[in-house]
Each structure stands twice: as C-alpha cells, then as structure tokens.
PDB file of C-alpha atoms and ligand atoms in Angstrom:
ATOM      1  CA  MET A   1     -10.071 -20.615   0.554  1.00 97.00           C
ATOM      2  CA  LYS A   2      -8.064 -20.661   3.993  1.00 98.00           C
ATOM      3  CA  ILE A   3      -6.958 -17.662   5.379  1.00 98.00           C
ATOM      4  CA  ALA A   4      -3.938 -16.629   7.509  1.00 98.00           C
ATOM      5  CA  LEU A   5      -4.147 -13.062   8.917  1.00 98.00           C
ATOM      6  CA  ILE A   6      -0.652 -11.183  10.343  1.00 98.00           C
ATOM      7  CA  GLY A   7      -2.186  -9.026  12.672  1.00 98.00           C
ATOM      8  CA  TYR A   8      -5.624  -8.418  13.917  1.00 98.00           C
ATOM      9  CA  GLY A   9      -5.495  -4.825  14.549  1.00 98.00           C
ATOM     10  CA  LYS A  10      -7.697  -2.451  12.485  1.00 98.00           C
ATOM     11  CA  MET A  11      -7.189  -3.989   8.654  1.00 98.00           C
ATOM     12  CA  GLY A  12      -6.841  -7.021  10.297  1.00 98.00           C
ATOM     13  CA  LYS A  13     -10.408  -7.350  11.961  1.00 98.00           C
ATOM     14  CA  THR A  14     -11.984  -5.745   8.483  1.00 98.00           C
ATOM     15  CA  ILE A  15     -10.351  -7.813   5.962  1.00 98.00           C
ATOM     16  CA  GLU A  16     -11.449 -11.290   8.767  1.00 98.00           C
ATOM     17  CA  GLN A  17     -15.013  -9.611   8.226  1.00 98.00           C
ATOM     18  CA  ILE A  18     -15.026  -9.624   4.089  1.00 98.00           C
ATOM     19  CA  ALA A  19     -12.940 -12.718   3.833  1.00 98.00           C
ATOM     20  CA  LEU A  20     -15.767 -14.085   5.681  1.00 98.00           C
ATOM     21  CA  GLY A  21     -18.553 -13.076   3.541  1.00 98.00           C
ATOM     22  CA  ARG A  22     -17.257 -13.964   0.842  1.00 98.00           C
ATOM     23  CA  GLY A  23     -17.137 -17.877   1.939  1.00 98.00           C
ATOM     24  CA  HIS A  24     -13.359 -17.661   2.954  1.00 98.00           C
ATOM     25  CA  GLN A  25     -12.666 -19.401   6.042  1.00 98.00           C
ATOM     26  CA  ILE A  26     -10.087 -17.812   8.731  1.00 98.00           C
ATOM     27  CA  VAL A  27      -7.595 -20.836   9.725  1.00 98.00           C
ATOM     28  CA  SER A  28      -5.443 -18.671  11.606  1.00 98.00           C
ATOM     29  CA  ILE A  29      -4.771 -15.641  13.693  1.00 98.00           C
ATOM     30  CA  VAL A  30      -0.799 -14.150  14.280  1.00 98.00           C
ATOM     31  CA  ASP A  31      -1.240 -11.109  16.275  1.00 97.00           C
ATOM     32  CA  ILE A  32       1.907  -9.264  18.571  1.00 94.00           C
ATOM     33  CA  ASN A  33       0.562 -11.270  21.855  1.00 94.00           C
ATOM     34  CA  ASN A  34       0.812 -14.902  19.625  1.00 96.00           C
ATOM     35  CA  PRO A  35       3.706 -14.599  17.336  1.00 94.00           C
ATOM     36  CA  GLU A  36       4.033 -18.268  18.006  1.00 95.00           C
ATOM     37  CA  GLU A  37       1.009 -19.063  16.195  1.00 97.00           C
ATOM     38  CA  ILE A  38       2.697 -18.472  12.808  1.00 97.00           C
ATOM     39  CA  HIS A  39       4.488 -22.006  13.235  1.00 96.00           C
ATOM     40  CA  SER A  40       1.241 -23.553  13.881  1.00 97.00           C
ATOM     41  CA  ASP A  41       0.131 -26.444  11.877  1.00 97.00           C
ATOM     42  CA  ASN A  42      -3.576 -24.057  10.885  1.00 98.00           C
ATOM     43  CA  PHE A  43      -1.428 -21.400  10.058  1.00 98.00           C
ATOM     44  CA  LYS A  44       0.673 -23.690   7.090  1.00 97.00           C
ATOM     45  CA  SER A  45      -2.825 -24.893   5.925  1.00 97.00           C
ATOM     46  CA  ALA A  46      -3.591 -21.750   4.946  1.00 98.00           C
ATOM     47  CA  ASP A  47      -3.647 -20.961   1.329  1.00 98.00           C
ATOM     48  CA  VAL A  48      -3.049 -17.224   1.993  1.00 98.00           C
ATOM     49  CA  ALA A  49      -1.264 -15.641   4.467  1.00 98.00           C
ATOM     50  CA  ILE A  50      -2.630 -11.820   4.993  1.00 98.00           C
ATOM     51  CA  GLU A  51      -0.453  -9.213   6.139  1.00 98.00           C
ATOM     52  CA  PHE A  52      -1.091  -5.892   7.725  1.00 98.00           C
ATOM     53  CA  THR A  53       1.013  -4.963  10.876  1.00 98.00           C
ATOM     54  CA  THR A  54       3.770  -2.409  11.151  1.00 97.00           C
ATOM     55  CA  PRO A  55       6.850  -1.086   9.333  1.00 96.00           C
ATOM     56  CA  ALA A  56       8.802  -3.133  12.034  1.00 96.00           C
ATOM     57  CA  THR A  57       7.257  -6.225  11.948  1.00 97.00           C
ATOM     58  CA  ALA A  58       6.601  -6.410   8.372  1.00 98.00           C
ATOM     59  CA  PHE A  59       9.704  -7.578   6.965  1.00 98.00           C
ATOM     60  CA  ASN A  60       9.912 -10.484   9.252  1.00 97.00           C
ATOM     61  CA  ASN A  61       6.880 -11.449   8.977  1.00 98.00           C
ATOM     62  CA  TYR A  62       7.044 -12.897   5.128  1.00 98.00           C
ATOM     63  CA  MET A  63      10.835 -14.049   6.177  1.00 98.00           C
ATOM     64  CA  GLN A  64       8.294 -16.672   8.314  1.00 97.00           C
ATOM     65  CA  CYS A  65       5.781 -17.096   5.693  1.00 97.00           C
ATOM     66  CA  PHE A  66       8.103 -18.297   3.376  1.00 97.00           C
ATOM     67  CA  ALA A  67       9.573 -20.851   5.524  1.00 96.00           C
ATOM     68  CA  ALA A  68       5.669 -22.111   6.266  1.00 96.00           C
ATOM     69  CA  GLY A  69       5.602 -22.444   2.492  1.00 96.00           C
ATOM     70  CA  VAL A  70       2.514 -20.077   2.882  1.00 97.00           C
ATOM     71  CA  PRO A  71       2.090 -17.348   0.119  1.00 98.00           C
ATOM     72  CA  VAL A  72       1.801 -13.894   1.049  1.00 98.00           C
ATOM     73  CA  VAL A  73      -0.326 -10.566   0.337  1.00 98.00           C
ATOM     74  CA  SER A  74       0.658  -7.372   2.254  1.00 98.00           C
ATOM     75  CA  GLY A  75      -0.311  -3.863   2.497  1.00 98.00           C
ATOM     76  CA  THR A  76       2.354  -2.718   4.933  1.00 98.00           C
ATOM     77  CA  THR A  77       3.701   0.390   4.457  1.00 97.00           C
ATOM     78  CA  GLY A  78       6.815   1.801   5.552  1.00 95.00           C
ATOM     79  CA  TRP A  79       9.210  -1.579   5.327  1.00 97.00           C
ATOM     80  CA  LEU A  80      10.415  -0.559   1.442  1.00 96.00           C
ATOM     81  CA  ASP A  81      13.659  -0.227   1.671  1.00 96.00           C
ATOM     82  CA  ARG A  82      13.878  -4.149   1.933  1.00 97.00           C
ATOM     83  CA  VAL A  83      11.651  -5.122  -1.009  1.00 97.00           C
ATOM     84  CA  GLY A  84      14.710  -5.840  -3.414  1.00 98.00           C
ATOM     85  CA  GLU A  85      15.252  -8.545  -1.225  1.00 98.00           C
ATOM     86  CA  ILE A  86      11.833  -9.859  -1.213  1.00 98.00           C
ATOM     87  CA  LYS A  87      12.076  -9.802  -5.158  1.00 98.00           C
ATOM     88  CA  GLU A  88      14.752 -11.544  -5.337  1.00 97.00           C
ATOM     89  CA  MET A  89      12.906 -14.480  -3.488  1.00 97.00           C
ATOM     90  CA  CYS A  90      10.269 -14.296  -5.397  1.00 97.00           C
ATOM     91  CA  GLU A  91      12.351 -14.399  -8.697  1.00 96.00           C
ATOM     92  CA  LYS A  92      15.094 -17.568  -7.488  1.00 96.00           C
ATOM     93  CA  GLU A  93      13.416 -19.112  -4.943  1.00 96.00           C
ATOM     94  CA  GLY A  94       9.858 -19.204  -6.448  1.00 96.00           C
ATOM     95  CA  LYS A  95       8.330 -17.403  -3.323  1.00 97.00           C
ATOM     96  CA  THR A  96       4.521 -15.834  -4.059  1.00 98.00           C
ATOM     97  CA  PHE A  97       4.439 -11.988  -2.807  1.00 98.00           C
ATOM     98  CA  PHE A  98       1.522  -9.711  -3.726  1.00 98.00           C
ATOM     99  CA  TYR A  99       2.063  -6.871  -2.470  1.00 98.00           C
ATOM    100  CA  ALA A 100       0.134  -3.124  -2.637  1.00 98.00           C
ATOM    101  CA  SER A 101       0.642  -0.049  -0.956  1.00 98.00           C
ATOM    102  CA  ASN A 102      -2.912   0.834  -1.546  1.00 98.00           C
ATOM    103  CA  PHE A 103      -5.454  -2.621  -2.202  1.00 98.00           C
ATOM    104  CA  SER A 104      -8.639  -0.004  -2.901  1.00 98.00           C
ATOM    105  CA  ILE A 105      -9.997  -0.218  -6.446  1.00 97.00           C
ATOM    106  CA  GLY A 106     -10.581   3.650  -5.823  1.00 97.00           C
ATOM    107  CA  VAL A 107      -7.577   4.324  -5.185  1.00 98.00           C
ATOM    108  CA  ASN A 108      -5.650   2.180  -8.405  1.00 98.00           C
ATOM    109  CA  ILE A 109      -7.775   4.088 -10.771  1.00 97.00           C
ATOM    110  CA  PHE A 110      -6.727   7.325  -9.414  1.00 98.00           C
ATOM    111  CA  PHE A 111      -3.112   6.388  -9.672  1.00 98.00           C
ATOM    112  CA  ALA A 112      -3.578   5.907 -13.281  1.00 97.00           C
ATOM    113  CA  LEU A 113      -5.522   9.315 -13.501  1.00 98.00           C
ATOM    114  CA  ASN A 114      -2.291  10.970 -11.487  1.00 98.00           C
ATOM    115  CA  LYS A 115      -0.124   9.386 -14.228  1.00 98.00           C
ATOM    116  CA  TYR A 116      -2.311  10.087 -17.300  1.00 98.00           C
ATOM    117  CA  LEU A 117      -2.902  14.371 -15.472  1.00 98.00           C
ATOM    118  CA  ALA A 118       1.106  13.933 -14.926  1.00 98.00           C
ATOM    119  CA  LYS A 119       2.078  13.124 -18.936  1.00 98.00           C
ATOM    120  CA  ILE A 120      -0.412  15.881 -19.720  1.00 98.00           C
ATOM    121  CA  MET A 121       1.599  18.182 -17.132  1.00 98.00           C
ATOM    122  CA  ASN A 122       5.280  17.583 -18.511  1.00 98.00           C
ATOM    123  CA  ASN A 123       3.926  19.461 -21.209  1.00 98.00           C
ATOM    124  CA  PHE A 124       3.157  22.750 -19.389  1.00 98.00           C
ATOM    125  CA  PRO A 125       6.004  23.738 -17.433  1.00 98.00           C
ATOM    126  CA  ALA A 126       4.018  26.892 -15.839  1.00 98.00           C
ATOM    127  CA  TYR A 127       2.809  24.456 -13.401  1.00 98.00           C
ATOM    128  CA  ASP A 128       4.504  23.424 -10.107  1.00 98.00           C
ATOM    129  CA  VAL A 129       2.447  20.173  -8.113  1.00 98.00           C
ATOM    130  CA  LYS A 130       2.636  19.362  -4.431  1.00 98.00           C
ATOM    131  CA  MET A 131       0.598  16.642  -2.450  1.00 98.00           C
ATOM    132  CA  MET A 132      -1.215  16.361   0.345  1.00 98.00           C
ATOM    133  CA  GLU A 133      -2.305  13.612   2.574  1.00 98.00           C
ATOM    134  CA  THR A 134      -4.536  13.300   5.986  1.00 98.00           C
ATOM    135  CA  HIS A 135      -4.379  10.048   8.008  1.00 98.00           C
ATOM    136  CA  HIS A 136      -5.388   8.975  11.581  1.00 98.00           C
ATOM    137  CA  ILE A 137      -3.437   9.955  14.186  1.00 98.00           C
ATOM    138  CA  HIS A 138      -2.086   6.435  15.179  1.00 97.00           C
ATOM    139  CA  LYS A 139      -0.533   5.653  11.592  1.00 97.00           C
ATOM    140  CA  LEU A 140       2.927   5.160  12.322  1.00 96.00           C
ATOM    141  CA  ASP A 141       4.541   6.731   8.916  1.00 96.00           C
ATOM    142  CA  ALA A 142       4.816   9.068   6.932  1.00 97.00           C
ATOM    143  CA  PRO A 143       4.487  10.017   4.211  1.00 98.00           C
ATOM    144  CA  SER A 144       1.929   7.437   3.715  1.00 98.00           C
ATOM    145  CA  GLY A 145       2.457   4.419   1.320  1.00 98.00           C
ATOM    146  CA  THR A 146      -0.032   5.870  -0.733  1.00 98.00           C
ATOM    147  CA  ALA A 147       1.592   8.980  -1.435  1.00 98.00           C
ATOM    148  CA  ILE A 148       5.090   7.466  -2.249  1.00 98.00           C
ATOM    149  CA  THR A 149       3.398   5.880  -5.014  1.00 98.00           C
ATOM    150  CA  LEU A 150       1.597   8.891  -6.392  1.00 98.00           C
ATOM    151  CA  ALA A 151       4.467  10.640  -6.039  1.00 98.00           C
ATOM    152  CA  GLU A 152       6.807   7.580  -7.994  1.00 98.00           C
ATOM    153  CA  GLY A 153       3.711   7.991 -10.487  1.00 98.00           C
ATOM    154  CA  ILE A 154       4.824  12.333 -11.260  1.00 98.00           C
ATOM    155  CA  LEU A 155       8.234  11.221 -11.132  1.00 98.00           C
ATOM    156  CA  GLU A 156       7.914   8.363 -14.226  1.00 98.00           C
ATOM    157  CA  ASN A 157       6.376  11.349 -15.817  1.00 98.00           C
ATOM    158  CA  VAL A 158       7.064  14.753 -15.497  1.00 98.00           C
ATOM    159  CA  ASP A 159      10.865  15.266 -16.528  1.00 98.00           C
ATOM    160  CA  ARG A 160      11.339  18.503 -14.131  1.00 98.00           C
ATOM    161  CA  LYS A 161      10.609  16.418 -11.270  1.00 98.00           C
ATOM    162  CA  GLU A 162      13.895  14.185  -9.615  1.00 98.00           C
ATOM    163  CA  ARG A 163      11.897  13.048  -5.626  1.00 98.00           C
ATOM    164  CA  TRP A 164       9.189  13.500  -3.103  1.00 98.00           C
ATOM    165  CA  THR A 165      10.254  15.603  -0.096  1.00 98.00           C
ATOM    166  CA  LEU A 166       8.390  15.385   3.170  1.00 98.00           C
ATOM    167  CA  GLU A 167       6.807  18.589   4.017  1.00 93.00           C
ATOM    168  CA  THR A 168       8.992  20.867   2.953  1.00 93.00           C
ATOM    169  CA  ALA A 169       9.821  21.754  -1.058  1.00 94.00           C
ATOM    170  CA  GLU A 170      14.723  22.910  -0.719  1.00 96.00           C
ATOM    171  CA  LYS A 171      14.815  23.169  -4.784  1.00 97.00           C
ATOM    172  CA  ALA A 172      12.374  23.401  -7.649  1.00 97.00           C
ATOM    173  CA  THR A 173      12.500  19.761  -8.489  1.00 98.00           C
ATOM    174  CA  ASP A 174      11.318  18.545  -5.264  1.00 98.00           C
ATOM    175  CA  ILE A 175       8.111  17.486  -5.181  1.00 98.00           C
ATOM    176  CA  PRO A 176       6.840  18.544  -1.612  1.00 98.00           C
ATOM    177  CA  ILE A 177       4.269  16.054   0.461  1.00 98.00           C
ATOM    178  CA  HIS A 178       2.317  17.481   3.116  1.00 98.00           C
ATOM    179  CA  ALA A 179       1.625  15.236   5.795  1.00 98.00           C
ATOM    180  CA  ILE A 180      -1.425  15.873   7.692  1.00 98.00           C
ATOM    181  CA  ARG A 181      -2.341  13.095  10.928  1.00 98.00           C
ATOM    182  CA  GLU A 182      -6.327  13.957  12.629  1.00 98.00           C
ATOM    183  CA  GLY A 183      -8.685  12.092  14.349  1.00 98.00           C
ATOM    184  CA  GLU A 184      -9.688   9.416  12.503  1.00 98.00           C
ATOM    185  CA  VAL A 185      -9.629  10.072   8.869  1.00 98.00           C
ATOM    186  CA  PRO A 186      -9.197   6.609   6.861  1.00 98.00           C
ATOM    187  CA  GLY A 187      -7.273   7.907   4.488  1.00 98.00           C
ATOM    188  CA  ILE A 188      -7.203  10.540   1.925  1.00 98.00           C
ATOM    189  CA  HIS A 189      -4.548  11.882  -1.034  1.00 98.00           C
ATOM    190  CA  GLU A 190      -4.621  15.323  -3.156  1.00 98.00           C
ATOM    191  CA  ILE A 191      -2.697  16.293  -5.863  1.00 98.00           C
ATOM    192  CA  THR A 192      -2.495  19.683  -6.801  1.00 98.00           C
ATOM    193  CA  TYR A 193      -0.930  21.578  -9.768  1.00 98.00           C
ATOM    194  CA  GLU A 194      -0.766  25.657  -9.746  1.00 98.00           C
ATOM    195  CA  SER A 195       0.157  28.203 -11.830  1.00 98.00           C
ATOM    196  CA  ASP A 196       0.366  32.000 -11.242  1.00 98.00           C
ATOM    197  CA  VAL A 197      -3.057  31.834 -12.749  1.00 98.00           C
ATOM    198  CA  ASP A 198      -5.230  28.877 -11.613  1.00 98.00           C
ATOM    199  CA  THR A 199      -4.785  25.534  -9.788  1.00 98.00           C
ATOM    200  CA  ILE A 200      -5.577  22.166 -11.006  1.00 98.00           C
ATOM    201  CA  SER A 201      -6.305  19.210  -7.843  1.00 98.00           C
ATOM    202  CA  ILE A 202      -6.998  15.780  -7.974  1.00 98.00           C
ATOM    203  CA  LYS A 203      -8.473  14.226  -4.707  1.00 98.00           C
ATOM    204  CA  HIS A 204      -8.950  10.429  -3.436  1.00 98.00           C
ATOM    205  CA  ASP A 205     -11.341  10.428  -0.345  1.00 98.00           C
ATOM    206  CA  ALA A 206     -11.946   7.237   1.458  1.00 98.00           C
ATOM    207  CA  LYS A 207     -15.192   6.878   3.224  1.00 98.00           C
ATOM    208  CA  SER A 208     -14.087   3.391   5.276  1.00 98.00           C
ATOM    209  CA  ARG A 209     -11.387   0.598   5.557  1.00 98.00           C
ATOM    210  CA  ALA A 210     -13.900  -1.471   3.297  1.00 97.00           C
ATOM    211  CA  GLY A 211     -12.286  -0.342   0.152  1.00 98.00           C
ATOM    212  CA  PHE A 212      -8.688  -1.319   1.225  1.00 98.00           C
ATOM    213  CA  ALA A 213      -9.762  -4.799   2.813  1.00 98.00           C
ATOM    214  CA  LEU A 214     -12.108  -5.825   0.044  1.00 98.00           C
ATOM    215  CA  GLY A 215      -9.480  -4.953  -2.171  1.00 98.00           C
ATOM    216  CA  ALA A 216      -6.754  -7.179  -0.213  1.00 98.00           C
ATOM    217  CA  VAL A 217      -9.440 -10.444  -0.125  1.00 98.00           C
ATOM    218  CA  VAL A 218      -9.417 -10.377  -3.916  1.00 98.00           C
ATOM    219  CA  ALA A 219      -6.231  -9.549  -4.327  1.00 98.00           C
ATOM    220  CA  ALA A 220      -5.889 -12.871  -1.685  1.00 98.00           C
ATOM    221  CA  GLU A 221      -8.188 -15.015  -4.024  1.00 98.00           C
ATOM    222  CA  PHE A 222      -6.052 -13.524  -7.245  1.00 97.00           C
ATOM    223  CA  THR A 223      -2.940 -14.861  -5.410  1.00 97.00           C
ATOM    224  CA  ALA A 224      -4.349 -18.610  -4.317  1.00 92.00           C
ATOM    225  CA  GLY A 225      -1.875 -20.853  -6.626  1.00 91.00           C
ATOM    226  CA  LYS A 226       0.220 -18.614  -8.344  1.00 95.00           C
ATOM    227  CA  LYS A 227       3.942 -17.299  -7.982  1.00 95.00           C
ATOM    228  CA  GLY A 228       6.218 -14.994  -7.893  1.00 97.00           C
ATOM    229  CA  PHE A 229       6.129 -11.278  -6.941  1.00 98.00           C
ATOM    230  CA  LEU A 230       2.492  -9.657  -7.433  1.00 97.00           C
ATOM    231  CA  GLY A 231       1.299  -6.027  -7.336  1.00 97.00           C
ATOM    232  CA  MET A 232      -2.315  -4.342  -8.782  1.00 97.00           C
ATOM    233  CA  ASP A 233      -1.171  -4.281 -12.363  1.00 95.00           C
ATOM    234  CA  ASP A 234      -1.205  -7.540 -12.468  1.00 95.00           C
ATOM    235  CA  MET A 235      -4.827  -7.846 -11.205  1.00 96.00           C
ATOM    236  CA  LEU A 236      -6.552  -4.864 -12.353  1.00 95.00           C
ATOM    237  CA  LYS A 237      -7.370  -4.290 -16.449  1.00 81.00           C
ATOM    238  CA  PHE A 238      -7.407  -0.201 -17.447  1.00 76.00           C
TER     239      PHE A 238
HETATM  240  N1  NDP B   1      -1.831  -1.403   1.802  1.00 95.25           N
HETATM  241  C1  NDP B   1      -3.003  -0.699   1.913  1.00 95.25           C
HETATM  242  O1  NDP B   1      -3.857  -0.923   1.508  1.00 95.25           O
HETATM  243  C2  NDP B   1      -3.538  -0.584   3.157  1.00 95.25           C
HETATM  244  C3  NDP B   1      -2.376  -0.685   3.934  1.00 95.25           C
HETATM  245  N2  NDP B   1      -2.897  -0.286   5.728  1.00 95.25           N
HETATM  246  C4  NDP B   1      -1.115  -0.213   6.335  1.00 95.25           C
HETATM  247  O2  NDP B   1      -1.279  -1.670   7.408  1.00 95.25           O
HETATM  248  C5  NDP B   1      -0.210  -0.994   8.048  1.00 95.25           C
HETATM  249  C6  NDP B   1      -1.316  -1.847   9.002  1.00 95.25           C
HETATM  250  O3  NDP B   1      -2.344  -0.934   9.385  1.00 95.25           O
HETATM  251  P1  NDP B   1      -3.758  -1.087  10.428  1.00 95.25           P
HETATM  252  O4  NDP B   1      -4.754  -2.503  10.561  1.00 95.25           O
HETATM  253  O5  NDP B   1      -4.691   0.398  10.695  1.00 95.25           O
HETATM  254  O6  NDP B   1      -2.669  -1.022  12.036  1.00 95.25           O
HETATM  255  P2  NDP B   1      -3.449  -1.306  13.550  1.00 95.25           P
HETATM  256  O7  NDP B   1      -1.698  -0.838  14.321  1.00 95.25           O
HETATM  257  O8  NDP B   1      -4.917  -1.126  13.889  1.00 95.25           O
HETATM  258  O9  NDP B   1      -2.882  -3.335  13.317  1.00 95.25           O
HETATM  259  C7  NDP B   1      -1.991  -3.510  13.187  1.00 95.25           C
HETATM  260  C8  NDP B   1      -1.710  -5.240  14.395  1.00 95.25           C
HETATM  261  O10 NDP B   1      -0.280  -5.752  13.863  1.00 95.25           O
HETATM  262  C9  NDP B   1      -0.227  -6.083  15.471  1.00 95.25           C
HETATM  263  N3  NDP B   1       1.404  -6.341  15.028  1.00 95.25           N
HETATM  264  C10 NDP B   1       2.424  -5.650  15.339  1.00 95.25           C
HETATM  265  N4  NDP B   1       3.281  -6.026  15.223  1.00 95.25           N
HETATM  266  C11 NDP B   1       2.997  -7.872  15.029  1.00 95.25           C
HETATM  267  C12 NDP B   1       3.840  -8.882  14.456  1.00 95.25           C
HETATM  268  N5  NDP B   1       5.091  -8.907  14.906  1.00 95.25           N
HETATM  269  N6  NDP B   1       3.122 -10.113  14.021  1.00 95.25           N
HETATM  270  C13 NDP B   1       1.562 -10.436  14.105  1.00 95.25           C
HETATM  271  N7  NDP B   1       1.061  -9.014  14.052  1.00 95.25           N
HETATM  272  C14 NDP B   1       1.248  -7.972  14.813  1.00 95.25           C
HETATM  273  C15 NDP B   1      -0.582  -4.633  16.016  1.00 95.25           C
HETATM  274  O11 NDP B   1      -0.371  -5.434  17.559  1.00 95.25           O
HETATM  275  P3  NDP B   1      -0.193  -4.239  18.598  1.00 95.25           P
HETATM  276  O12 NDP B   1      -0.953  -3.568  18.388  1.00 95.25           O
HETATM  277  O13 NDP B   1      -0.271  -4.646  20.012  1.00 95.25           O
HETATM  278  O14 NDP B   1       1.131  -3.226  18.664  1.00 95.25           O
HETATM  279  C16 NDP B   1      -1.586  -4.364  15.430  1.00 95.25           C
HETATM  280  O15 NDP B   1      -2.825  -5.142  16.119  1.00 95.25           O
HETATM  281  C17 NDP B   1       0.142  -0.822   8.156  1.00 95.25           C
HETATM  282  O16 NDP B   1       1.034  -0.124   7.453  1.00 95.25           O
HETATM  283  C18 NDP B   1      -0.702   0.367   7.426  1.00 95.25           C
HETATM  284  O17 NDP B   1      -0.212   1.686   6.854  1.00 95.25           O
HETATM  285  C19 NDP B   1      -3.842   0.157   6.436  1.00 95.25           C
HETATM  286  C20 NDP B   1      -5.078   0.073   5.091  1.00 95.25           C
HETATM  287  C21 NDP B   1      -4.485  -0.084   3.698  1.00 95.25           C
HETATM  288  O1  LIG B   2      -2.152   3.662   7.587  1.00 95.25           O
HETATM  289  C1  LIG B   2      -3.215   3.932   6.956  1.00 95.25           C
HETATM  290  O2  LIG B   2      -4.154   3.708   7.925  1.00 95.25           O
HETATM  291  C2  LIG B   2      -3.313   3.593   5.558  1.00 95.25           C
HETATM  292  N1  LIG B   2      -2.161   3.102   5.362  1.00 95.25           N
HETATM  293  C3  LIG B   2      -1.839   2.948   3.940  1.00 95.25           C
HETATM  294  C4  LIG B   2      -0.741   3.760   3.212  1.00 95.25           C
HETATM  295  O3  LIG B   2       0.205   4.157   4.331  1.00 95.25           O
HETATM  296  O4  LIG B   2      -1.134   4.540   2.213  1.00 95.25           O
HETATM  297  C5  LIG B   2      -3.181   3.204   2.713  1.00 95.25           C
HETATM  298  C6  LIG B   2      -4.183   3.589   3.225  1.00 95.25           C
HETATM  299  O5  LIG B   2      -4.128   5.249   2.716  1.00 95.25           O
HETATM  300  C7  LIG B   2      -4.362   3.604   5.012  1.00 95.25           C
END
C-alpha cells in the first residue's frame, strides 16, 4: 500500500518504521518545513494519509487531504470541537476519515473494560470516580484525548455523573481528570473508584509508542478503499 505521512515527529517516525516492516511504501512525507508537499503528485498517489501533527494544524491538513482525494487516518488530539464538520463531509461528500484518540489495541480493550466497570458502578453510588493521566512533557493538550474518551465511557454509563473537569471536581456530578506531565512517559491512564471502605483502580501503561503506531498502520490498511467516518469500533470486534 502507498502511504503518505503528515507529521514527521515522534509518531510519524515510529509509524514509518512499522509501515515499512509490514511491506508498505512511504510515498510522501509532509512536515511543518515542507507544507507544499501535500499538493504534490507523490502525495496524491497515496492510498491513504496518516496524520499525527498538532491540535492547531490537524483540521487544515484534513481539508487538504479531502481536496486531494486521499483518505485520512488521524490520531491527533485536541481538535475534536470540529469533528461534526468532518462527519458531515464524510456523510454528504463521500470523504473518508478514520479517527481514534488512541490506536493501541490494549487501550481499546481498556476502553471496553472501563465501560463494563462503569455499568457495574452505576448500581453502587457509594463509589465516587476520578481519573489520572500521565504523559511526556512535550504534550500540548490536557487532558489527553484518551482520558476524554474514557470519561465519555463513564458518562454514558454512570447516571450520577454529568461531565468531566480538568483537575478539580466543582460538583459531585463531575469526573475530575488529573493530568501529569513528566519526563518522556509514553502514556498512563488510571481510573479509580473510591468508597469509604476501599478503592478499585484500573490502569493502562504504554511501554512505548509501538502499540499506537501499529494500530494506526492497521487502521490505514482497513481504511484504504472504504468511504465514510470510521473508528476503532468498526475495525475491532470484542
Ligand atoms: N491517537 C493515538 O493513538 C495517539 C495520538 N497522539 C497524538 O498525535 C499528535 C502528534 O503526536 P507526536 O507525534 O507525539 O507529536 P510530535 O510533536 O512529535 O510530532 C508532530 C509533528 O507534526 C509536525 N507539524 C506541525 N504542524 C504541522 C503541519 N501543519 N503539517 C505537517 N506537520 C506538522 C511537527 O513539526 P514541529 O515539531 O517542527 O512543529 C512535528 O514534527 C498529538 O496530538 C498526540 O496527542 C500521539 C500518540 C498516539
Ligand atoms: O501525546 C501523546 O503522546 C499521546 N496522545 C494521545 C492522547 O492524547 O490520548 C494518545 C496517547 O496517550 C499518547
């Protein structure tokens, strides 16, 4: 498969290695220093573009991919206030877009576990819930996209919770998310339910970026040739 990379930072470089290892070709690399590459014939020849850039630049990259007729797989976080526009373009204009706040298979198993635990906890109001996420010091957004997805999984299932908040709970109906930025940590997410008598925690700890990158390449393989707005639930069967 011919892959274009948009963003050649920590994820872009890891994805390149994994894609080459799976027999794919990298036909174009667009980074902050060569934005014009996105208009090149090499870019347009790609079966799919894999986009990992920044919260501020991702949406414009998606528009450029759509204009070039290249399907997009993206994991960039911190831009989801505009996801409705992308969904509409997929539905009404036949564009192709695959998004995941976290491409790791392990994290997606953790998402399912989180929802299962939240369903149980809906019946046990003695337990309050909080979350913690730890990432490297270069991360631009907080809370992480993964933490927001986890919070949404709790909100769908625990009736006594109404929204997530960063750091402090203002009301009993809030789920507080504590965001820590430390060293070069690839990503840790922990959910804790606490009662007066005990604590129950579930935790995912990424050992490296390899799991995120492999998931993104597998998603690219899944996306090529398809139409519409796609996500991990379309690709994985639990
Ligand atoms: N969904 C998932 O599974 C995962 C998501 N992420 C998310 O992916 C994003 C990227 O992460 P990561 O690779 O670690 O970040 P990096 O900062 O290492 O890489 C981002 C790269 O994009 C470049 N860039 C900035 N603007 C543009 C632009 N307009 N066009 C092309 N390239 C651009 C940056 O250049 P420069 O540095 O010069 O600005 C940098 O090389 C983040 O939002 C992160 O949260 C990360 C891991 C997993
Ligand atoms: O910025 C990162 O590094 C990561 N970002 C994603 C997020 O915000 O959830 C996924 C992963 O945790 C690593």
